[in-house]
């Protein structure tokens, strides 16, 4: 039964990783959409403003990857950091 248990554990880990990546991509998409919405209104897309209008509000300021992506989006939109 050991090999079977190992296979199941690997499969579960792969599923969890795929789920994590899917949720992360959705979050990045939501952040981009929120930034574009704020930009269209002439409002600086800050971490706090974006957090407030996300479909599922959350604190995103503590995640370095998310903040880096937001900086990239701001740069694309022409905002100074």
Backbone as CSV, one residue per row, in Angstrom:
resi,resn,N_x,N_y,N_z,CA_x,CA_y,CA_z,C_x,C_y,C_z
1,UNK,0.793,-1.201,0.000,0.000,0.000,0.000,0.837,1.269,0.000
2,UNK,2.080,1.145,0.318,2.906,2.341,0.366,2.987,3.079,-0.959
3,UNK,3.320,2.419,-2.050,3.404,3.154,-3.318,2.086,3.853,-3.665
4,UNK,0.979,3.189,-3.366,-0.321,3.790,-3.659,-0.518,5.065,-2.836
5,UNK,-0.141,5.013,-1.561,-0.248,6.174,-0.689,0.648,7.311,-1.143
6,UNK,1.822,6.957,-1.618,2.756,7.963,-2.124,2.191,8.626,-3.378
7,UNK,1.629,7.816,-4.256,1.027,8.364,-5.489,-0.114,9.316,-5.147
8,UNK,-0.931,8.905,-4.183,-2.060,9.757,-3.779,-1.560,11.059,-3.170
9,UNK,-0.508,10.991,-2.376,0.049,12.198,-1.757,0.613,13.131,-2.823
10,UNK,1.301,12.559,-3.801,1.839,13.379,-4.898,0.721,14.024,-5.703
11,UNK,-0.301,13.238,-6.004,-1.436,13.753,-6.778,-2.105,14.900,-6.019
12,UNK,-2.288,14.718,-4.726,-2.907,15.761,-3.895,-2.043,17.025,-3.876
13,UNK,-0.737,16.854,-3.750,0.171,18.004,-3.751,0.105,18.735,-5.091
14,UNK,0.036,17.990,-6.178,-0.071,18.607,-7.503,-1.383,19.361,-7.653
15,UNK,-2.464,18.787,-7.144,-3.769,19.453,-7.204,-3.765,20.730,-6.374
16,UNK,-3.158,20.677,-5.198,-3.084,21.857,-4.343,-2.271,22.960,-5.018
17,UNK,-1.169,22.588,-5.647,-0.326,23.562,-6.343,-1.098,24.186,-7.497
18,UNK,-1.819,23.385,-8.257,-2.607,23.900,-9.377,-3.699,24.846,-8.876
19,UNK,-4.323,24.504,-7.772,-5.363,25.343,-7.183,-4.770,26.665,-6.709
20,UNK,-3.614,26.622,-6.058,-2.931,27.822,-5.600,-2.606,28.736,-6.782
21,UNK,-2.050,28.167,-7.842,-1.685,28.963,-9.008,-2.918,29.577,-9.669
22,UNK,-3.994,28.833,-9.712,-5.240,29.341,-10.285,-5.778,30.514,-9.468
23,UNK,-5.786,30.372,-8.150,-6.262,31.461,-7.277,-5.366,32.684,-7.394
24,UNK,-4.069,32.460,-7.511,-3.124,33.576,-7.633,-3.356,34.316,-8.942
25,UNK,-3.525,33.589,-10.029,-3.782,34.222,-11.321,-5.083,35.019,-11.291
26,UNK,-6.099,34.474,-10.632,-7.373,35.191,-10.515,-7.195,36.470,-9.702
27,UNK,-6.438,36.390,-8.619,-6.181,37.571,-7.800,-5.440,38.634,-8.605
28,UNK,-4.420,38.234,-9.353,-3.680,39.198,-10.174,-4.587,39.833,-11.213
29,UNK,-5.466,39.053,-11.792,-6.426,39.573,-12.761,-7.372,40.576,-12.099
30,UNK,-7.855,40.247,-10.900,-8.738,41.152,-10.162,-8.019,42.449,-9.799
31,UNK,-6.737,42.348,-9.428,-5.956,43.532,-9.085,-5.780,44.420,-10.310
32,UNK,-5.468,43.810,-11.444,-5.308,44.582,-12.681,-6.619,45.294,-13.033
33,UNK,-7.714,44.590,-12.940,-9.026,45.179,-13.250,-9.341,46.344,-12.309
34,UNK,-9.048,46.164,-11.013,-9.298,47.227,-10.039,-8.408,48.440,-10.313
35,UNK,-7.149,48.194,-10.657,-6.226,49.288,-10.959,-6.700,50.065,-12.183
36,UNK,-7.162,49.354,-13.199,-7.667,50.022,-14.410,-8.912,50.849,-14.098
37,UNK,-9.768,50.323,-13.245,-10.983,51.032,-12.858,-10.635,52.337,-12.134
38,UNK,-9.718,52.247,-11.169,-9.300,53.446,-10.444,-8.613,54.439,-11.384
39,UNK,-7.754,53.944,-12.240,-7.031,54.782,-13.193,-8.005,55.539,-14.097
40,UNK,-9.042,54.865,-14.545,-10.039,55.492,-15.414,-10.761,56.640,-14.703
41,UNK,-10.807,56.572,-13.376,-11.442,57.617,-12.581,-10.440,58.697,-12.154
42,UNK,-9.173,58.539,-12.570,-8.139,59.491,-12.201,-7.640,59.324,-10.776
43,UNK,-7.866,58.154,-10.197,-7.466,57.874,-8.816,-6.233,56.973,-8.830
44,UNK,-5.226,57.359,-8.022,-4.017,56.548,-7.917,-4.377,55.165,-7.381
45,UNK,-3.964,54.109,-8.073,-4.297,52.738,-7.639,-3.386,52.250,-6.508
46,UNK,-3.663,52.714,-5.300,-2.860,52.305,-4.142,-3.276,50.906,-3.686
47,UNK,-2.422,50.301,-2.896,-2.705,48.975,-2.354,-4.025,49.008,-1.571
48,UNK,-4.193,50.023,-0.730,-5.399,50.100,0.096,-6.658,50.282,-0.751
49,UNK,-6.600,51.162,-1.741,-7.786,51.377,-2.585,-8.144,50.115,-3.360
50,UNK,-7.135,49.450,-3.871,-7.386,48.223,-4.627,-7.958,47.152,-3.703
51,UNK,-7.390,47.025,-2.504,-7.889,46.030,-1.542,-9.366,46.237,-1.253
52,UNK,-9.772,47.508,-1.174,-11.164,47.823,-0.853,-12.143,47.417,-1.943
53,UNK,-11.713,47.433,-3.202,-12.662,47.152,-4.287,-12.508,45.772,-4.909
54,UNK,-11.623,44.968,-4.364,-11.505,43.596,-4.871,-12.804,42.841,-4.592
55,UNK,-13.136,41.875,-5.435,-14.359,41.087,-5.210,-14.389,40.461,-3.816
56,UNK,-13.251,39.993,-3.371,-13.123,39.466,-2.005,-12.053,40.303,-1.325
57,UNK,-12.472,41.384,-0.655,-11.473,42.285,-0.051,-10.482,41.535,0.837
58,UNK,-9.243,41.935,0.720,-8.180,41.306,1.510,-6.988,42.247,1.572
59,UNK,-6.138,42.024,2.538,-4.901,42.799,2.625,-3.886,42.216,1.663
60,UNK,-3.474,42.994,0.693,-2.519,42.495,-0.295,-1.146,43.136,-0.131
61,UNK,-1.042,44.125,0.761,0.200,44.871,0.920,1.355,44.068,1.465
62,UNK,1.088,42.971,2.142,2.150,42.172,2.731,2.771,41.161,1.789
63,UNK,2.211,41.020,0.608,2.709,40.042,-0.357,3.627,40.738,-1.359
64,UNK,4.918,40.460,-1.279,5.907,41.143,-2.126,5.652,40.926,-3.616
65,UNK,5.235,39.722,-3.992,4.976,39.437,-5.408,3.795,40.256,-5.927
66,UNK,2.755,40.371,-5.108,1.567,41.126,-5.492,1.904,42.607,-5.612
67,UNK,2.654,43.131,-4.636,3.041,44.544,-4.656,3.918,44.830,-5.874
68,UNK,4.825,43.923,-6.200,5.676,44.102,-7.380,4.829,44.128,-8.651
69,UNK,3.837,43.259,-8.722,2.948,43.234,-9.889,2.153,44.529,-9.978
70,UNK,1.713,45.043,-8.842,0.971,46.301,-8.828,1.862,47.448,-9.298
71,UNK,3.109,47.458,-8.883,4.046,48.488,-9.359,4.186,48.424,-10.879
72,UNK,4.271,47.209,-11.391,4.381,47.013,-12.845,3.137,47.567,-13.555
73,UNK,1.971,47.290,-12.999,0.718,47.781,-13.580,0.691,49.312,-13.554
74,UNK,1.073,49.889,-12.415,1.105,51.357,-12.309,2.030,51.954,-13.351
75,UNK,3.181,51.348,-13.541,4.152,51.847,-14.521,3.549,51.791,-15.923
76,UNK,2.867,50.700,-16.244,2.215,50.561,-17.548,1.177,51.657,-17.757
77,UNK,0.518,52.060,-16.652,-0.534,53.078,-16.733,0.033,54.501,-16.687
78,UNK,1.339,54.615,-16.453,1.966,55.935,-16.455,2.016,56.625,-15.107
79,UNK,1.734,55.906,-14.036,1.790,56.509,-12.698,3.221,56.487,-12.198
80,UNK,3.604,57.552,-11.525,4.907,57.606,-10.872,4.779,56.907,-9.524
81,UNK,5.814,56.225,-9.129,5.777,55.463,-7.862,5.869,56.354,-6.675
